[in-house]
Short mmCIF file of C-alpha atoms and ligand atoms in Angstrom, two decimals:
data_model
loop_
_atom_site.label_atom_id
_atom_site.label_comp_id
_atom_site.label_asym_id
_atom_site.label_seq_id
_atom_site.Cartn_x
_atom_site.Cartn_y
_atom_site.Cartn_z
CA MET L 20 -20.24 89.39 111.74
CA LYS L 21 -20.27 86.55 114.40
CA TYR L 22 -23.29 83.99 115.23
CA LYS L 23 -24.49 82.02 118.01
CA GLU L 24 -22.87 78.72 118.37
CA VAL L 25 -24.83 76.23 116.02
CA LYS L 26 -27.13 73.61 117.95
CA ASN L 27 -28.91 70.64 116.92
CA TYR L 28 -32.88 71.09 116.30
CA ILE L 29 -34.86 68.31 117.75
CA GLY L 30 -38.32 67.90 118.64
CA GLY L 31 -38.88 71.58 118.08
CA LYS L 32 -36.23 72.95 120.19
CA PHE L 33 -32.36 73.77 119.74
CA VAL L 34 -30.31 71.93 121.73
CA GLN L 35 -26.61 71.36 122.33
CA SER L 36 -24.51 68.31 121.56
CA ASP L 37 -21.93 66.93 124.34
CA ASN L 38 -19.71 66.08 121.09
CA LYS L 39 -16.67 68.13 120.23
CA ARG L 40 -17.22 71.06 117.96
CA LEU L 41 -15.89 72.55 114.74
CA ASP L 42 -14.92 76.04 114.04
CA VAL L 43 -17.06 77.62 111.17
CA PHE L 44 -15.22 80.26 109.03
CA SER L 45 -16.31 82.81 106.63
CA PRO L 46 -14.59 82.28 103.54
CA LEU L 47 -15.27 86.21 102.85
CA ASN L 48 -12.24 86.77 105.47
CA GLY L 49 -10.94 83.94 106.95
CA LYS L 50 -12.41 84.48 110.14
CA ILE L 51 -14.19 82.23 112.78
CA ILE L 52 -18.14 82.79 112.94
CA SER L 53 -19.48 80.34 114.69
CA THR L 54 -18.91 76.63 115.98
CA VAL L 55 -20.87 73.50 114.98
CA PRO L 56 -20.99 70.21 116.97
CA LEU L 57 -19.85 67.01 115.38
CA SER L 58 -22.69 65.13 116.60
CA GLY L 59 -22.89 61.34 117.53
CA TYR L 60 -25.14 58.37 117.38
CA ASN L 61 -27.21 59.38 120.42
CA ASP L 62 -27.95 62.82 119.23
CA LEU L 63 -29.32 61.18 115.86
CA ASP L 64 -31.21 58.67 117.98
CA GLU L 65 -32.92 61.41 119.61
CA ALA L 66 -33.88 63.00 116.71
CA VAL L 67 -35.15 59.91 115.15
CA LYS L 68 -37.40 59.09 118.26
CA ALA L 69 -38.98 62.80 118.03
CA ALA L 70 -39.68 62.35 114.16
CA GLN L 71 -41.40 58.84 114.66
CA GLU L 72 -43.30 60.54 117.48
CA ALA L 73 -44.55 63.25 115.33
CA PHE L 74 -45.16 60.62 112.21
CA PRO L 75 -48.58 59.60 113.13
CA LYS L 76 -50.14 62.93 113.59
CA TRP L 77 -48.61 64.68 110.71
CA ALA L 78 -48.94 61.79 107.98
CA GLY L 79 -52.62 61.55 109.34
CA LEU L 80 -53.51 65.10 108.23
CA THR L 81 -54.85 65.64 104.70
CA SER L 82 -52.33 66.75 102.34
CA LYS L 83 -54.01 70.30 101.88
CA LYS L 84 -53.70 70.71 105.62
CA ARG L 85 -50.05 70.14 105.43
CA SER L 86 -49.52 72.33 102.35
CA GLU L 87 -51.28 75.19 104.70
CA VAL L 88 -47.82 75.35 106.68
CA LEU L 89 -46.05 75.51 103.53
CA TYR L 90 -47.93 78.38 102.21
CA ARG L 91 -47.33 80.45 105.71
CA TYR L 92 -43.51 79.33 105.07
CA ARG L 93 -43.30 80.74 101.92
CA THR L 94 -44.67 84.05 102.94
CA ILE L 95 -42.08 83.83 105.41
CA LEU L 96 -39.29 83.39 103.26
CA LYS L 97 -40.40 86.26 101.26
CA ASN L 98 -40.48 88.61 104.37
CA ASN L 99 -37.16 87.50 105.47
CA ILE L 100 -34.89 87.23 102.36
CA LYS L 101 -32.56 89.96 103.28
CA GLU L 102 -31.75 88.23 106.76
CA LEU L 103 -31.49 84.74 104.96
CA VAL L 104 -29.10 86.20 102.20
CA SER L 105 -26.82 88.02 104.47
CA VAL L 106 -26.57 84.66 106.40
CA ILE L 107 -25.61 82.72 103.35
CA HIS L 108 -23.24 85.61 102.08
CA ASP L 109 -21.43 85.44 105.42
CA GLU L 110 -21.08 81.53 105.91
CA HIS L 111 -20.77 80.95 102.19
CA GLY L 112 -19.10 83.85 101.10
CA LYS L 113 -21.46 83.75 97.48
CA THR L 114 -22.11 87.56 96.07
CA ILE L 115 -25.55 89.27 97.42
CA ASP L 116 -26.98 88.67 94.13
CA GLU L 117 -26.25 84.98 93.89
CA ALA L 118 -27.50 84.36 97.55
CA THR L 119 -30.39 86.25 96.54
CA ALA L 120 -30.84 84.05 93.37
CA GLU L 121 -30.61 80.90 95.71
CA VAL L 122 -33.27 81.82 98.20
CA GLU L 123 -35.59 82.94 95.48
CA LYS L 124 -35.02 79.28 93.97
CA SER L 125 -35.83 77.80 97.20
CA ILE L 126 -39.15 79.81 97.17
CA GLU L 127 -39.94 78.14 93.78
CA LEU L 128 -39.18 74.85 95.28
CA THR L 129 -41.57 75.48 98.03
CA GLU L 130 -44.37 76.56 95.56
CA PHE L 131 -43.93 73.17 93.92
CA ALA L 132 -44.64 71.40 97.38
CA CYS L 133 -47.60 73.76 97.95
CA SER L 134 -49.03 72.31 94.71
CA ILE L 135 -48.58 68.63 95.97
CA PRO L 136 -52.32 68.17 97.05
CA GLN L 137 -53.18 69.05 93.38
CA ILE L 138 -51.03 66.69 91.61
CA THR L 139 -50.88 63.87 93.79
CA ALA L 140 -54.59 62.63 93.50
CA GLY L 141 -54.35 58.93 92.91
CA GLU L 142 -55.76 57.22 90.11
CA ILE L 143 -59.00 55.39 89.89
CA MET L 144 -60.20 52.75 87.60
CA LYS L 145 -63.17 50.17 87.01
CA VAL L 146 -60.86 47.34 86.41
CA SER L 147 -63.43 44.76 86.30
CA ASP L 148 -67.33 44.67 86.45
CA GLY L 149 -68.19 45.81 89.84
CA VAL L 150 -64.57 46.17 91.21
CA VAL L 151 -62.37 49.49 91.42
CA CYS L 152 -59.11 49.61 92.04
CA ARG L 153 -57.35 53.24 93.17
CA THR L 154 -53.60 54.37 94.01
CA GLU L 155 -52.62 56.58 97.08
CA TYR L 156 -49.44 57.95 97.86
CA VAL L 157 -48.36 57.12 101.12
CA PRO L 158 -45.64 58.65 103.32
CA LEU L 159 -42.55 56.60 104.35
CA GLY L 160 -42.07 57.36 107.44
CA VAL L 161 -38.95 59.17 109.27
CA VAL L 162 -36.50 59.77 106.06
CA ALA L 163 -33.07 61.78 106.06
CA SER L 164 -31.69 64.35 103.51
CA ILE L 165 -27.97 64.90 103.83
CA VAL L 166 -26.94 68.04 101.94
CA PRO L 167 -23.49 70.00 100.52
CA PHE L 168 -21.99 73.22 101.30
CA ASN L 169 -22.42 75.03 97.85
CA PHE L 170 -26.18 75.89 98.41
CA PRO L 171 -26.86 76.39 101.72
CA HIS L 172 -30.33 77.13 101.40
CA MET L 173 -31.42 75.86 97.87
CA VAL L 174 -30.42 72.28 98.07
CA PRO L 175 -32.24 71.58 101.17
CA HIS L 176 -35.05 72.74 99.50
CA TRP L 177 -34.68 70.26 96.74
CA SER L 178 -35.93 67.60 99.38
CA LEU L 179 -37.34 69.18 102.73
CA PRO L 180 -40.64 70.84 101.34
CA ASN L 181 -41.63 67.82 99.50
CA ILE L 182 -40.85 65.16 102.00
CA ILE L 183 -42.86 67.28 104.67
CA ALA L 184 -45.60 68.01 102.18
CA LEU L 185 -45.84 64.09 101.37
CA GLY L 186 -46.45 63.44 105.26
CA ASN L 187 -43.21 62.48 105.92
CA CYS L 188 -40.83 63.43 109.19
CA MET L 189 -37.28 64.18 108.48
CA ILE L 190 -33.78 64.66 109.75
CA LEU L 191 -31.58 67.15 107.74
CA LYS L 192 -28.09 67.18 107.92
CA PRO L 193 -26.58 70.24 106.80
CA SER L 194 -22.93 70.60 105.47
CA GLU L 195 -20.56 71.30 108.64
CA GLN L 196 -18.77 74.19 106.56
CA VAL L 197 -22.61 76.28 106.30
CA PRO L 198 -24.67 74.91 109.10
CA ILE L 199 -25.97 78.56 110.25
CA THR L 200 -28.43 78.93 107.29
CA ALA L 201 -30.10 75.53 108.12
CA ALA L 202 -30.73 76.50 111.59
CA LYS L 203 -32.84 79.51 109.83
CA ILE L 204 -34.48 77.36 107.79
CA ALA L 205 -35.80 75.25 111.20
CA GLU L 206 -36.83 78.52 112.78
CA MET L 207 -38.83 79.97 110.00
CA LEU L 208 -40.79 76.62 109.67
CA LYS L 209 -41.34 76.51 113.29
CA GLU L 210 -42.69 80.02 112.73
CA ALA L 211 -45.00 78.88 110.13
CA GLY L 212 -46.35 76.52 112.32
CA LEU L 213 -44.83 73.18 111.38
CA PRO L 214 -45.23 70.98 114.41
CA ASP L 215 -42.51 69.73 116.62
CA GLY L 216 -40.39 66.90 115.45
CA VAL L 217 -41.46 66.84 111.91
CA LEU L 218 -38.09 68.38 111.00
CA ASN L 219 -34.94 67.88 112.86
CA LEU L 220 -31.70 69.09 112.16
CA ILE L 221 -28.56 66.89 113.28
CA ASN L 222 -25.20 68.87 112.31
CA GLY L 223 -22.07 66.85 111.96
CA ASP L 224 -19.63 65.22 109.40
CA LYS L 225 -18.56 61.83 108.39
CA ASP L 226 -19.63 60.12 111.57
CA ILE L 227 -23.15 61.19 111.75
CA VAL L 228 -23.45 60.63 107.85
CA GLU L 229 -22.61 56.66 108.66
CA ALA L 230 -25.00 57.04 111.53
CA ILE L 231 -27.96 58.25 109.30
CA CYS L 232 -27.10 54.96 106.96
CA ASP L 233 -27.08 52.77 109.56
CA HIS L 234 -29.84 53.84 111.71
CA PRO L 235 -32.72 51.05 111.42
CA ASP L 236 -35.71 53.39 111.91
CA ILE L 237 -34.61 55.96 108.85
CA LYS L 238 -36.56 54.53 105.85
CA ALA L 239 -35.02 56.59 103.14
CA VAL L 240 -31.89 58.50 102.59
CA SER L 241 -31.15 61.32 99.89
CA PHE L 242 -27.49 62.73 99.60
CA VAL L 243 -26.12 65.69 97.60
CA GLY L 244 -22.50 66.10 97.24
CA SER L 245 -19.18 64.80 95.87
CA THR L 246 -19.22 61.51 93.76
CA LYS L 247 -16.52 59.85 95.92
CA ILE L 248 -18.91 60.17 99.06
CA ALA L 249 -22.18 59.69 97.12
CA GLN L 250 -21.02 56.37 96.40
CA ILE L 251 -20.04 55.48 99.77
CA VAL L 252 -23.43 56.78 101.41
CA TYR L 253 -25.26 54.87 98.52
CA LYS L 254 -23.72 51.61 99.19
CA ARG L 255 -23.64 51.85 103.07
CA ALA L 256 -27.73 53.13 103.13
CA THR L 257 -28.69 50.55 100.60
CA SER L 258 -27.00 47.69 102.27
CA ASN L 259 -29.11 48.37 105.14
CA LEU L 260 -32.02 48.01 102.97
CA LYS L 261 -32.85 51.65 102.88
CA ARG L 262 -34.08 53.64 99.75
CA CYS L 263 -31.36 55.95 98.65
CA LEU L 264 -30.75 58.41 95.98
CA ALA L 265 -27.28 59.87 96.07
CA LEU L 266 -26.35 62.76 93.97
CA GLY L 267 -22.57 63.20 92.94
CA GLY L 268 -20.31 65.53 91.32
CA ALA L 269 -19.90 66.82 87.81
CA LYS L 270 -18.04 67.87 84.93
CA ASN L 271 -20.27 69.50 82.48
CA HIS L 272 -19.58 69.74 78.65
CA LEU L 273 -20.60 72.38 76.26
CA VAL L 274 -20.50 71.64 72.73
CA VAL L 275 -19.74 74.79 70.92
CA PHE L 276 -19.89 75.17 67.09
CA PRO L 277 -18.64 77.97 64.99
CA ASP L 278 -22.42 79.31 64.28
CA ALA L 279 -23.19 79.88 67.75
CA ASP L 280 -24.22 83.57 68.62
CA LEU L 281 -21.12 85.02 69.87
CA GLU L 282 -22.34 87.51 72.60
CA MET L 283 -24.60 85.20 73.97
CA THR L 284 -22.35 82.22 74.03
CA ALA L 285 -19.68 84.30 75.61
CA ASN L 286 -21.70 85.81 78.25
CA ASP L 287 -23.64 82.70 79.02
CA ILE L 288 -20.23 80.46 79.20
CA ALA L 289 -18.44 83.06 81.43
CA ALA L 290 -21.27 83.70 83.85
CA SER L 291 -21.81 79.79 84.14
CA PHE L 292 -18.35 78.69 84.85
CA SER L 293 -17.82 81.52 87.45
CA GLY L 294 -21.10 81.92 89.05
CA THR L 295 -20.84 81.18 92.69
CA SER L 296 -17.10 80.87 92.09
CA GLY L 297 -17.51 77.77 90.07
CA GLN L 298 -19.01 75.75 93.12
CA ARG L 299 -22.05 74.28 91.61
CA CYS L 300 -22.84 70.94 90.04
CA MET L 301 -24.35 72.84 87.08
CA ALA L 302 -21.71 74.95 86.14
CA ALA L 303 -20.20 75.06 82.66
CA SER L 304 -16.98 72.99 83.13
CA VAL L 305 -15.54 72.08 79.75
CA MET L 306 -16.13 73.65 76.28
CA ILE L 307 -15.53 71.02 73.38
CA ALA L 308 -14.71 73.49 70.40
CA VAL L 309 -15.85 72.20 67.09
CA ARG L 310 -13.20 73.10 64.48
CA ASP L 311 -12.70 77.03 64.34
CA VAL L 312 -14.27 78.79 67.45
CA ASN L 313 -11.59 81.14 68.25
CA HIS L 314 -13.53 84.08 67.96
CA ILE L 315 -15.88 82.85 70.64
CA ILE L 316 -12.89 81.71 73.00
CA GLU L 317 -11.36 85.27 72.33
CA LYS L 318 -14.59 87.06 73.26
CA LEU L 319 -15.13 84.26 76.47
CA CYS L 320 -11.65 85.27 77.76
CA GLU L 321 -12.81 89.37 77.34
CA GLU L 322 -16.06 88.33 79.40
CA THR L 323 -14.19 86.42 81.87
CA ARG L 324 -11.57 89.35 82.71
CA ASN L 325 -14.81 91.44 84.03
CA LYS L 326 -15.31 88.88 86.85
CA ILE L 327 -13.23 90.38 89.65
CA PRO L 328 -12.67 88.81 93.15
CA GLY L 329 -14.45 90.96 95.82
CA LEU L 330 -16.29 92.94 93.57
CA ASN L 331 -18.30 90.32 91.44
CA LEU L 332 -16.99 87.11 92.24
CA GLY L 333 -17.35 85.55 95.78
CA PRO L 334 -14.53 83.56 97.60
CA ILE L 335 -13.91 79.52 97.48
CA ILE L 336 -15.44 77.96 100.62
CA SER L 337 -12.22 76.89 102.15
CA LYS L 338 -8.58 77.59 102.49
CA GLN L 339 -7.62 74.02 101.49
CA SER L 340 -10.20 73.95 98.62
CA ARG L 341 -8.52 77.06 97.31
CA GLU L 342 -5.37 75.58 97.51
CA ASN L 343 -6.30 72.38 95.73
CA ILE L 344 -7.74 74.64 92.83
CA ILE L 345 -4.46 76.19 92.26
CA ASN L 346 -2.57 73.18 92.18
CA TYR L 347 -4.98 71.92 89.62
CA ILE L 348 -4.15 75.05 87.40
CA ASN L 349 -0.38 74.31 88.35
CA LYS L 350 -0.53 70.73 87.06
CA ALA L 351 -2.42 71.68 83.73
CA GLU L 352 0.20 74.49 83.08
CA GLN L 353 3.10 71.75 83.82
CA SER L 354 1.46 69.15 81.28
CA GLY L 355 1.44 71.77 78.67
CA ALA L 356 -2.05 73.38 78.73
CA ILE L 357 -2.10 77.05 77.95
CA ILE L 358 -3.74 79.17 80.62
CA LEU L 359 -5.69 81.75 78.49
CA VAL L 360 -6.81 83.77 81.69
CA ASP L 361 -5.28 83.12 84.85
CA GLY L 362 -6.90 83.63 88.22
CA ARG L 363 -4.09 82.44 90.44
CA ASN L 364 -3.01 85.67 91.67
CA ALA L 365 -5.85 87.82 90.81
CA LYS L 366 -6.15 91.09 92.90
CA VAL L 367 -9.22 91.41 95.53
CA GLU L 368 -10.88 94.40 94.90
CA GLY L 369 -14.23 96.18 96.06
CA LYS L 370 -15.33 95.25 99.18
CA GLY L 371 -13.41 92.02 99.24
CA ASP L 372 -10.87 91.09 102.35
CA LYS L 373 -7.37 90.11 101.25
CA ASN L 374 -7.36 87.35 103.83
CA GLY L 375 -10.57 85.94 102.18
CA TYR L 376 -10.22 82.30 100.08
CA TYR L 377 -10.10 84.40 96.59
CA ILE L 378 -9.41 83.38 93.27
CA GLY L 379 -10.10 84.57 89.96
CA PRO L 380 -11.79 83.03 86.80
CA THR L 381 -9.26 80.99 84.94
CA ILE L 382 -9.40 79.54 81.50
CA ILE L 383 -7.31 76.46 80.61
CA ASP L 384 -6.83 75.49 76.79
CA TYR L 385 -5.47 71.98 76.06
CA PRO L 386 -4.02 71.44 72.65
CA ASN L 387 -5.02 68.09 70.92
CA ASN L 388 -1.81 66.37 72.44
CA ILE L 389 -2.52 67.26 75.91
CA PRO L 390 -4.94 65.18 77.79
CA MET L 391 -7.45 66.83 80.10
CA PRO L 392 -7.94 65.10 83.60
CA GLU L 393 -11.17 63.75 84.15
CA GLU L 394 -11.71 64.97 87.62
CA GLU L 395 -14.23 67.59 88.97
CA VAL L 396 -12.46 70.96 89.76
CA PHE L 397 -15.16 72.72 91.41
CA GLY L 398 -13.98 76.39 91.21
CA PRO L 399 -13.93 79.09 88.78
CA VAL L 400 -12.07 77.09 86.12
CA PHE L 401 -13.01 76.67 82.64
CA GLU L 402 -11.29 74.27 80.32
CA ILE L 403 -11.12 73.77 76.84
CA ILE L 404 -10.68 70.53 74.55
CA HIS L 405 -10.78 70.55 70.83
CA ALA L 406 -12.88 68.49 68.29
CA ASP L 407 -12.72 68.09 64.28
CA ASN L 408 -16.64 67.09 64.30
CA ILE L 409 -19.74 66.24 66.21
CA GLU L 410 -18.98 62.68 66.09
CA GLU L 411 -15.53 63.43 68.15
CA ALA L 412 -17.26 65.66 70.32
CA MET L 413 -19.81 63.54 71.30
CA PHE L 414 -17.12 60.85 71.88
CA PHE L 415 -15.34 63.36 74.37
CA GLU L 416 -18.72 64.01 76.15
CA ASN L 417 -19.41 60.51 76.53
CA SER L 418 -16.16 59.34 77.71
CA SER L 419 -16.75 61.66 80.72
CA PRO L 420 -17.50 59.47 83.83
CA PHE L 421 -19.89 62.06 84.99
CA GLY L 422 -23.61 63.07 83.33
CA ASN L 423 -24.96 65.80 85.15
CA ALA L 424 -25.49 68.46 82.17
CA ALA L 425 -24.27 69.04 78.72
CA SER L 426 -25.09 71.85 76.41
CA ALA L 427 -25.03 72.85 72.59
CA PHE L 428 -24.18 76.40 71.53
CA THR L 429 -25.10 76.45 67.98
CA GLN L 430 -27.92 78.26 65.74
CA SER L 431 -28.71 75.01 63.80
CA GLY L 432 -31.68 72.89 65.17
CA GLY L 433 -30.03 69.87 63.56
CA LEU L 434 -26.64 70.10 65.52
CA ALA L 435 -28.55 71.01 68.75
CA ASN L 436 -30.95 67.91 68.70
CA GLU L 437 -28.06 65.57 67.98
CA VAL L 438 -26.00 66.95 70.86
CA ALA L 439 -29.23 66.46 72.87
CA SER L 440 -29.89 63.05 71.52
CA LYS L 441 -26.33 61.43 71.95
CA ALA L 442 -25.29 63.28 75.33
CA SER L 443 -24.80 60.90 78.15
CA ALA L 444 -26.15 63.55 80.53
CA GLY L 445 -29.49 63.84 82.61
CA MET L 446 -29.92 67.37 81.94
CA ILE L 447 -29.42 68.96 78.21
CA GLY L 448 -29.29 73.02 77.53
CA VAL L 449 -29.12 74.21 74.16
CA ASN L 450 -27.91 77.98 74.14
CA ILE L 451 -28.16 77.62 77.94
CA GLY L 452 -25.12 77.58 80.49
CA VAL L 453 -26.86 76.30 83.33
CA PRO L 454 -29.59 73.98 82.38
CA VAL L 455 -31.28 73.44 85.34
CA PRO L 456 -35.09 72.19 84.71
CA ARG L 457 -37.29 74.60 86.44
CA GLU L 458 -40.12 72.87 88.34
CA PRO L 459 -42.35 70.81 87.92
CA PHE L 460 -39.50 69.28 85.70
CA SER L 461 -37.22 67.04 88.02
CA PHE L 462 -33.51 67.51 88.73
CA GLY L 463 -31.06 64.84 88.48
CA GLY L 464 -27.95 63.58 86.18
CA TRP L 465 -26.70 60.13 84.91
CA ASN L 466 -23.58 58.30 85.25
CA ASP L 467 -21.26 59.03 88.28
CA SER L 468 -23.48 62.01 88.89
CA LYS L 469 -26.17 59.86 90.42
CA PHE L 470 -26.71 56.91 92.29
CA GLY L 471 -29.97 55.31 92.42
CA VAL L 472 -33.28 55.32 90.63
CA GLY L 473 -35.52 58.38 89.84
CA ASP L 474 -34.69 62.14 90.58
CA LEU L 475 -34.63 64.05 93.63
CA THR L 476 -36.98 67.11 92.76
CA GLY L 477 -40.12 67.75 90.88
CA LYS L 478 -42.36 65.17 90.02
CA GLY L 479 -39.42 62.48 90.64
CA GLY L 480 -39.24 63.78 94.34
CA ILE L 481 -42.89 62.28 94.72
CA GLU L 482 -42.25 58.93 93.50
CA PHE L 483 -38.85 59.08 95.72
CA TRP L 484 -40.45 60.29 98.92
CA THR L 485 -43.50 58.00 98.89
CA GLN L 486 -44.92 54.63 98.57
CA LEU L 487 -47.76 53.55 96.22
CA LYS L 488 -50.40 51.80 97.86
CA LYS L 489 -53.13 50.16 95.49
CA VAL L 490 -56.54 49.43 96.77
CA THR L 491 -59.02 46.96 95.02
CA THR L 492 -62.73 47.34 96.08
CA LYS L 493 -65.80 45.36 95.49
CA TRP L 494 -69.00 46.67 97.42
CA ARG L 495 -71.89 44.55 95.53
CA LYS L 496 -72.60 40.95 95.73
CA GLN L 497 -73.17 39.62 92.11
CA GLU L 498 -72.88 36.96 89.84
CA LYS L 499 -69.27 36.10 88.68
CA THR L 500 -69.22 37.93 85.22
CA ASP L 501 -65.48 37.09 84.60
CA TRP L 502 -62.24 35.65 86.35
CA MET L 503 -61.93 39.00 88.47
CA SER L 504 -65.24 39.82 89.79
P1 NAD S 609 -18.98 66.35 100.04
O1 NAD S 609 -19.10 65.09 99.24
O2 NAD S 609 -17.37 66.67 100.59
O3 NAD S 609 -20.32 66.66 101.36
C1 NAD S 609 -21.35 66.16 101.25
C2 NAD S 609 -22.25 65.90 102.73
O4 NAD S 609 -21.32 64.59 102.85
C3 NAD S 609 -21.73 67.13 103.69
O5 NAD S 609 -22.91 66.89 104.42
C4 NAD S 609 -20.56 66.31 104.35
O6 NAD S 609 -20.50 66.60 106.13
C5 NAD S 609 -20.71 64.65 104.35
N1 NAD S 609 -19.19 63.99 104.14
C6 NAD S 609 -18.30 64.51 103.79
N2 NAD S 609 -16.91 63.40 103.91
C7 NAD S 609 -17.85 62.44 104.20
C8 NAD S 609 -17.38 61.11 104.55
N3 NAD S 609 -16.19 60.75 104.42
N4 NAD S 609 -18.50 60.38 104.87
C9 NAD S 609 -19.63 60.33 104.72
N5 NAD S 609 -20.14 61.80 104.64
C10 NAD S 609 -19.31 62.84 104.54
O7 NAD S 609 -19.48 67.37 99.04
P2 NAD S 609 -19.17 69.17 99.43
O8 NAD S 609 -17.87 69.16 99.24
O9 NAD S 609 -19.86 69.37 100.55
O10 NAD S 609 -20.21 69.75 98.02
C11 NAD S 609 -19.45 69.76 96.81
C12 NAD S 609 -19.76 68.49 95.90
O11 NAD S 609 -21.22 68.28 95.58
C13 NAD S 609 -19.41 69.08 94.47
O12 NAD S 609 -18.76 67.40 94.29
C14 NAD S 609 -20.49 69.04 94.01
O13 NAD S 609 -20.50 68.47 92.40
C15 NAD S 609 -21.62 68.18 94.58
N6 NAD S 609 -22.92 68.69 94.35
C16 NAD S 609 -23.58 67.88 93.30
C17 NAD S 609 -24.98 68.26 93.18
C18 NAD S 609 -25.77 67.32 92.29
O14 NAD S 609 -27.16 67.52 91.94
N7 NAD S 609 -25.03 66.30 91.29
C19 NAD S 609 -25.67 69.52 93.72
C20 NAD S 609 -24.69 70.09 94.81
C21 NAD S 609 -23.28 69.56 94.71
#
């Protein structure tokens, strides 16, 4: 499938950028399906001006009026799910089922934003005789959201519906690897009646991200991507005195005890580490096998062999990323680790194209004397390390520089609670392979998986995308009854 060339979306119109363009490849077959502009500062400045122009009117609406657009948008998403799924499948490569789940999650995120009028009523209290104090959530102005490739539809929805429901106007910077889905988001919001200028799309890479961090009229920036770039963005945006929340990479540890349910544990872990071909920040990455869990490892290997590239497993986003993953496995093998399931030369089956960037699911077992690298792999690779007891297991988990998710697999409530309380991670699962907190709970990790205060979605998003105004009022003349009145 070939798509029209990708344009920027500024002030309600799709517009060309004069800058050079980049090819967009489909990981399904390695073919060029479109091109995307690498926009410059002038494009961004135009978008910021459009957003500034739209802001007073949009912010001036009641939040109920703003949420009406999102109600209509939700219906449009539901009615067009097939079209969206097909674009996501083409440009990202994930399976139809995975792409469908992605859009369904975006719908849930939109529903949360629809509820914002109900949950952002401020507080009010009589603070002294005749004196009342109340609070209001006030939008920040023009804000920006920079997103990664791995969920071209869902990750923009972590921020976008909340940003606009709360009265801000925004710049969305999609990943240059998957820019086509983002254009669909703009089209559908326009159809839902979003006023021009409230959402603007600026495509590009490093240069435009830096321009966003530097632009004096952008008040806040959210970033989701790798830890290396999250750190760069966080430092640059905050040094320009912007509010910033930058979510980074992950390497999520699962502590597996011998009493864990065999079928459920093996199924959950296999699905977690291979889903979206391992390209998700909440994927299971490492099993800390506590004592003898060989029966679970054997079952996990069996389950893993049922994940077949082209059949029920999508490709990796790019040729380069595929090569990096294979190099990682090669190095692990050279270091003395044992490859229990090897996906390096896996056959592509079903409708899969052999020119697609496929790799089979892989399980690497590190004997006690072989150290596991601490870097994120971001592919369908699961690693196993071994611990003698829960203290040693938690030491390994706590030693990881990341802190997105951690899980316990056990039938014991006591052990599960100990893992939950001692894990150094923001999102904890018990017998769950992908412990994403559903709305209204907020999404956000710890340590090198997040830079900045608070969380990005749910109630955390409300705090991040607004500023709190405190209004104290006195309407009657009176004798002073205390120091405040
Ligand atoms: P990435 O860091 O390469 O890119 C993210 C964004 O930054 C993109 O929009 C990209 O254009 C831009 N960018 C790339 N290089 C840049 C540079 N040098 N300077 C400024 N901007 C730059 O990430 P990716 O490969 O698109 O996505 C995968 C990563 O995202 C993984 O590390 C994954 O764990 C992480 N991720 C984290 C979460 C989370 O919630 N913590 C969620 C999804 C993805």
